[in-house]
Amino acid sequence: MTSDKRHVALVTGATGGLGTHMCQNLHDDGYIVCANYRTRTTAEKWNEDMKEKGYDFKLYEGDVSDPNEVKGMIERIESDYGNVDILVNNAGITRDGSFKKMSYENWDIVLKTNLYSVFNCTRGVINQMIAQNYGRIINISSVNAQRGQFGQANYSAAKAGMHGFTKTLAMEVARNGITVNTISPGYIATDMVMAVPEEIREKIVKGIPVGRLGGTHEIAHLVSFLASEKAAFITGANYAINGGQHVY
Ligand code: CAA
């Protein structure tokens, strides 16, 4: 980017385990970090904690599954800080259960939150990125998109859809200085993973060659790199960070 404007990064689902570390790294890298959240009380408490640790995040409320809320949120960010230069589509939920018992509601909410959100947020920022001839889009998918996981037909479908999206958009905007990449984390020590029943989780950890859950910093470092100007030739890629759980 040619101007001296401080880059603006928007991280969706910022208050979760992965999101928090991504925000911290991007802040340390000098970006204005817009932290998207859905639940105000959780976000305010989170932000207090972050302030105590020296982080100055800009909070933006918005349910990423709702196109109108996303539109309003992006308009507010643009008016406060200018165009979004870096978008990290990180917000995601699980509603695990075997497919034979899966309700339409649990299919729908996971697809809307994990995949339609990617459309909503990316659609909201892409034309400005094209106009300024610079942008970074980073989609946080999952090992369970790459290999499948018992009980996650909804989640695996949504997360696999993210990388299909990455590949096509990467081609469409490559000439506009915009890169689009996917990161596929394995089992990372977040609340989402800790919510898996302990005995199942222990079995999963036994299947990870590195022998442990991943750390949130191990994902956030790659987000920082892909967000940087140094990563200009990396686009359409899918980075597996899973401790060897799935190699292909
Ligand atoms: N392979 C084969 N069989 C399995 C199995 C597996 N991996 N897991 C469970 N089963 C079997 C059980 O032994 C049980 O068999 P019996 O009926 O013979 O006893 C049966 O399947 C259970 O079937 P149900 O239809 O009752 O399953 P359920 O609807 O209750 O769902 C579950 C169970 C909630 C999916 C539970 O297995 C589970 O929590 N699994 C872990 C799912 C998981 O890994 N989620 C990841 C969350 S974190 C995340 O998503 C982040 C990320 O990106 C990695």
Short mmCIF file of N, CA and C in Angstrom, two decimals, residues 9-78:
data_model
loop_
_atom_site.label_atom_id
_atom_site.label_comp_id
_atom_site.label_asym_id
_atom_site.label_seq_id
_atom_site.Cartn_x
_atom_site.Cartn_y
_atom_site.Cartn_z
N ALA A 9 -7.39 -3.54 10.51
CA ALA A 9 -7.68 -4.97 10.47
C ALA A 9 -9.01 -5.23 11.18
N LEU A 10 -9.85 -6.03 10.54
CA LEU A 10 -11.11 -6.45 11.17
C LEU A 10 -11.02 -7.95 11.43
N VAL A 11 -11.18 -8.30 12.71
CA VAL A 11 -11.18 -9.71 13.09
C VAL A 11 -12.58 -10.05 13.58
N THR A 12 -13.23 -11.01 12.93
CA THR A 12 -14.57 -11.41 13.39
C THR A 12 -14.41 -12.46 14.50
N GLY A 13 -15.41 -12.50 15.37
CA GLY A 13 -15.32 -13.46 16.49
C GLY A 13 -14.09 -13.19 17.33
N ALA A 14 -13.83 -11.91 17.56
CA ALA A 14 -12.55 -11.50 18.16
C ALA A 14 -12.37 -11.96 19.60
N THR A 15 -13.45 -12.13 20.32
CA THR A 15 -13.31 -12.38 21.76
C THR A 15 -13.05 -13.85 22.09
N GLY A 16 -13.10 -14.72 21.10
CA GLY A 16 -12.80 -16.13 21.35
C GLY A 16 -11.30 -16.36 21.50
N GLY A 17 -10.93 -17.60 21.76
CA GLY A 17 -9.53 -17.93 22.03
C GLY A 17 -8.62 -17.58 20.86
N LEU A 18 -8.96 -18.03 19.67
CA LEU A 18 -8.12 -17.72 18.51
C LEU A 18 -8.16 -16.23 18.20
N GLY A 19 -9.37 -15.68 18.21
CA GLY A 19 -9.56 -14.27 17.86
C GLY A 19 -8.75 -13.36 18.76
N THR A 20 -8.73 -13.66 20.04
CA THR A 20 -7.99 -12.81 20.99
C THR A 20 -6.52 -12.73 20.62
N HIS A 21 -5.93 -13.88 20.38
CA HIS A 21 -4.50 -13.88 20.07
C HIS A 21 -4.20 -13.20 18.73
N MET A 22 -5.12 -13.40 17.76
CA MET A 22 -4.93 -12.73 16.46
C MET A 22 -4.95 -11.22 16.65
N CYS A 23 -5.94 -10.74 17.42
CA CYS A 23 -6.05 -9.28 17.67
C CYS A 23 -4.78 -8.77 18.33
N GLN A 24 -4.27 -9.51 19.31
CA GLN A 24 -3.08 -9.05 20.03
C GLN A 24 -1.88 -8.94 19.08
N ASN A 25 -1.70 -9.98 18.27
CA ASN A 25 -0.55 -9.94 17.34
C ASN A 25 -0.69 -8.81 16.32
N LEU A 26 -1.90 -8.64 15.79
CA LEU A 26 -2.09 -7.58 14.78
C LEU A 26 -1.89 -6.20 15.40
N HIS A 27 -2.32 -6.05 16.65
CA HIS A 27 -2.09 -4.80 17.39
C HIS A 27 -0.60 -4.58 17.56
N ASP A 28 0.11 -5.63 17.96
CA ASP A 28 1.58 -5.52 18.14
C ASP A 28 2.25 -5.17 16.81
N ASP A 29 1.64 -5.60 15.71
CA ASP A 29 2.21 -5.31 14.38
C ASP A 29 1.90 -3.88 13.93
N GLY A 30 1.08 -3.16 14.70
CA GLY A 30 0.85 -1.74 14.39
C GLY A 30 -0.47 -1.43 13.70
N TYR A 31 -1.34 -2.43 13.54
CA TYR A 31 -2.63 -2.16 12.89
C TYR A 31 -3.63 -1.55 13.87
N ILE A 32 -4.59 -0.84 13.31
CA ILE A 32 -5.79 -0.48 14.07
C ILE A 32 -6.65 -1.73 14.04
N VAL A 33 -6.93 -2.30 15.20
CA VAL A 33 -7.63 -3.59 15.22
C VAL A 33 -9.10 -3.40 15.61
N CYS A 34 -9.99 -3.70 14.67
CA CYS A 34 -11.42 -3.65 14.92
C CYS A 34 -11.86 -5.05 15.30
N ALA A 35 -12.36 -5.16 16.52
CA ALA A 35 -12.69 -6.47 17.09
C ALA A 35 -14.20 -6.66 17.05
N ASN A 36 -14.63 -7.55 16.19
CA ASN A 36 -16.08 -7.80 16.06
C ASN A 36 -16.53 -8.78 17.16
N TYR A 37 -17.71 -8.53 17.67
CA TYR A 37 -18.30 -9.43 18.68
C TYR A 37 -19.80 -9.47 18.50
N ARG A 38 -20.43 -10.45 19.14
CA ARG A 38 -21.89 -10.57 19.07
C ARG A 38 -22.54 -10.28 20.41
N THR A 39 -21.85 -10.66 21.50
CA THR A 39 -22.47 -10.49 22.83
C THR A 39 -21.78 -9.37 23.59
N ARG A 40 -22.54 -8.30 23.81
CA ARG A 40 -21.94 -7.08 24.35
C ARG A 40 -21.28 -7.27 25.72
N THR A 41 -21.98 -7.96 26.63
CA THR A 41 -21.42 -8.08 27.99
C THR A 41 -20.09 -8.83 27.97
N THR A 42 -20.03 -9.90 27.19
CA THR A 42 -18.78 -10.67 27.09
C THR A 42 -17.68 -9.77 26.52
N ALA A 43 -18.04 -9.02 25.47
CA ALA A 43 -17.04 -8.20 24.78
C ALA A 43 -16.52 -7.09 25.68
N GLU A 44 -17.41 -6.47 26.46
CA GLU A 44 -16.96 -5.37 27.31
C GLU A 44 -15.99 -5.87 28.37
N LYS A 45 -16.33 -7.02 28.92
CA LYS A 45 -15.45 -7.62 29.95
C LYS A 45 -14.09 -7.97 29.31
N TRP A 46 -14.18 -8.56 28.14
CA TRP A 46 -12.96 -8.94 27.40
C TRP A 46 -12.09 -7.70 27.14
N ASN A 47 -12.74 -6.61 26.73
CA ASN A 47 -11.99 -5.41 26.38
C ASN A 47 -11.32 -4.78 27.60
N GLU A 48 -12.01 -4.86 28.74
CA GLU A 48 -11.40 -4.37 29.98
C GLU A 48 -10.11 -5.12 30.26
N ASP A 49 -10.22 -6.43 30.13
CA ASP A 49 -9.07 -7.30 30.36
C ASP A 49 -7.93 -6.96 29.38
N MET A 50 -8.31 -6.74 28.13
CA MET A 50 -7.31 -6.42 27.10
C MET A 50 -6.64 -5.07 27.39
N LYS A 51 -7.46 -4.11 27.84
CA LYS A 51 -6.91 -2.78 28.15
C LYS A 51 -5.87 -2.89 29.25
N GLU A 52 -6.19 -3.72 30.25
CA GLU A 52 -5.23 -3.91 31.35
C GLU A 52 -3.91 -4.49 30.85
N LYS A 53 -4.02 -5.25 29.77
CA LYS A 53 -2.79 -5.86 29.21
C LYS A 53 -2.12 -4.91 28.20
N GLY A 54 -2.70 -3.72 28.02
CA GLY A 54 -2.06 -2.72 27.15
C GLY A 54 -2.58 -2.68 25.71
N TYR A 55 -3.69 -3.37 25.45
CA TYR A 55 -4.21 -3.39 24.08
C TYR A 55 -5.35 -2.39 23.91
N ASP A 56 -5.31 -1.71 22.77
CA ASP A 56 -6.33 -0.72 22.47
C ASP A 56 -7.12 -1.22 21.25
N PHE A 57 -8.13 -2.05 21.50
CA PHE A 57 -8.95 -2.58 20.41
C PHE A 57 -10.20 -1.72 20.23
N LYS A 58 -10.68 -1.67 19.00
CA LYS A 58 -11.92 -0.94 18.71
C LYS A 58 -13.03 -1.99 18.58
N LEU A 59 -14.00 -1.91 19.49
CA LEU A 59 -15.06 -2.93 19.51
C LEU A 59 -16.16 -2.61 18.49
N TYR A 60 -16.57 -3.63 17.75
CA TYR A 60 -17.68 -3.46 16.80
C TYR A 60 -18.65 -4.62 16.93
N GLU A 61 -19.88 -4.27 17.33
CA GLU A 61 -20.91 -5.30 17.49
C GLU A 61 -21.48 -5.69 16.13
N GLY A 62 -21.83 -6.95 15.97
CA GLY A 62 -22.50 -7.36 14.74
C GLY A 62 -22.55 -8.88 14.64
N ASP A 63 -23.74 -9.37 14.36
CA ASP A 63 -23.90 -10.81 14.13
C ASP A 63 -23.48 -11.06 12.68
N VAL A 64 -22.36 -11.76 12.49
CA VAL A 64 -21.81 -11.89 11.14
C VAL A 64 -22.67 -12.75 10.22
N SER A 65 -23.63 -13.47 10.80
CA SER A 65 -24.52 -14.27 9.95
C SER A 65 -25.63 -13.41 9.34
N ASP A 66 -25.71 -12.16 9.78
CA ASP A 66 -26.79 -11.28 9.33
C ASP A 66 -26.23 -10.20 8.39
N PRO A 67 -26.58 -10.26 7.09
CA PRO A 67 -25.98 -9.31 6.13
C PRO A 67 -26.23 -7.85 6.49
N ASN A 68 -27.38 -7.54 7.05
CA ASN A 68 -27.66 -6.13 7.38
C ASN A 68 -26.80 -5.65 8.54
N GLU A 69 -26.64 -6.51 9.53
CA GLU A 69 -25.78 -6.12 10.67
C GLU A 69 -24.34 -5.92 10.21
N VAL A 70 -23.89 -6.79 9.31
CA VAL A 70 -22.51 -6.67 8.82
C VAL A 70 -22.34 -5.38 8.03
N LYS A 71 -23.33 -5.08 7.20
CA LYS A 71 -23.28 -3.86 6.39
C LYS A 71 -23.12 -2.64 7.31
N GLY A 72 -23.96 -2.59 8.34
CA GLY A 72 -23.91 -1.47 9.28
C GLY A 72 -22.57 -1.40 9.99
N MET A 73 -22.06 -2.55 10.38
CA MET A 73 -20.78 -2.59 11.11
C MET A 73 -19.65 -2.06 10.23
N ILE A 74 -19.62 -2.50 8.97
CA ILE A 74 -18.53 -2.07 8.08
C ILE A 74 -18.65 -0.56 7.78
N GLU A 75 -19.87 -0.10 7.64
CA GLU A 75 -20.04 1.36 7.43
C GLU A 75 -19.50 2.14 8.63
N ARG A 76 -19.75 1.63 9.83
CA ARG A 76 -19.26 2.33 11.03
C ARG A 76 -17.73 2.32 11.07
N ILE A 77 -17.14 1.17 10.73
CA ILE A 77 -15.66 1.09 10.75
C ILE A 77 -15.07 2.07 9.72
N GLU A 78 -15.66 2.07 8.51
CA GLU A 78 -15.13 2.95 7.45
C GLU A 78 -15.23 4.42 7.86
#
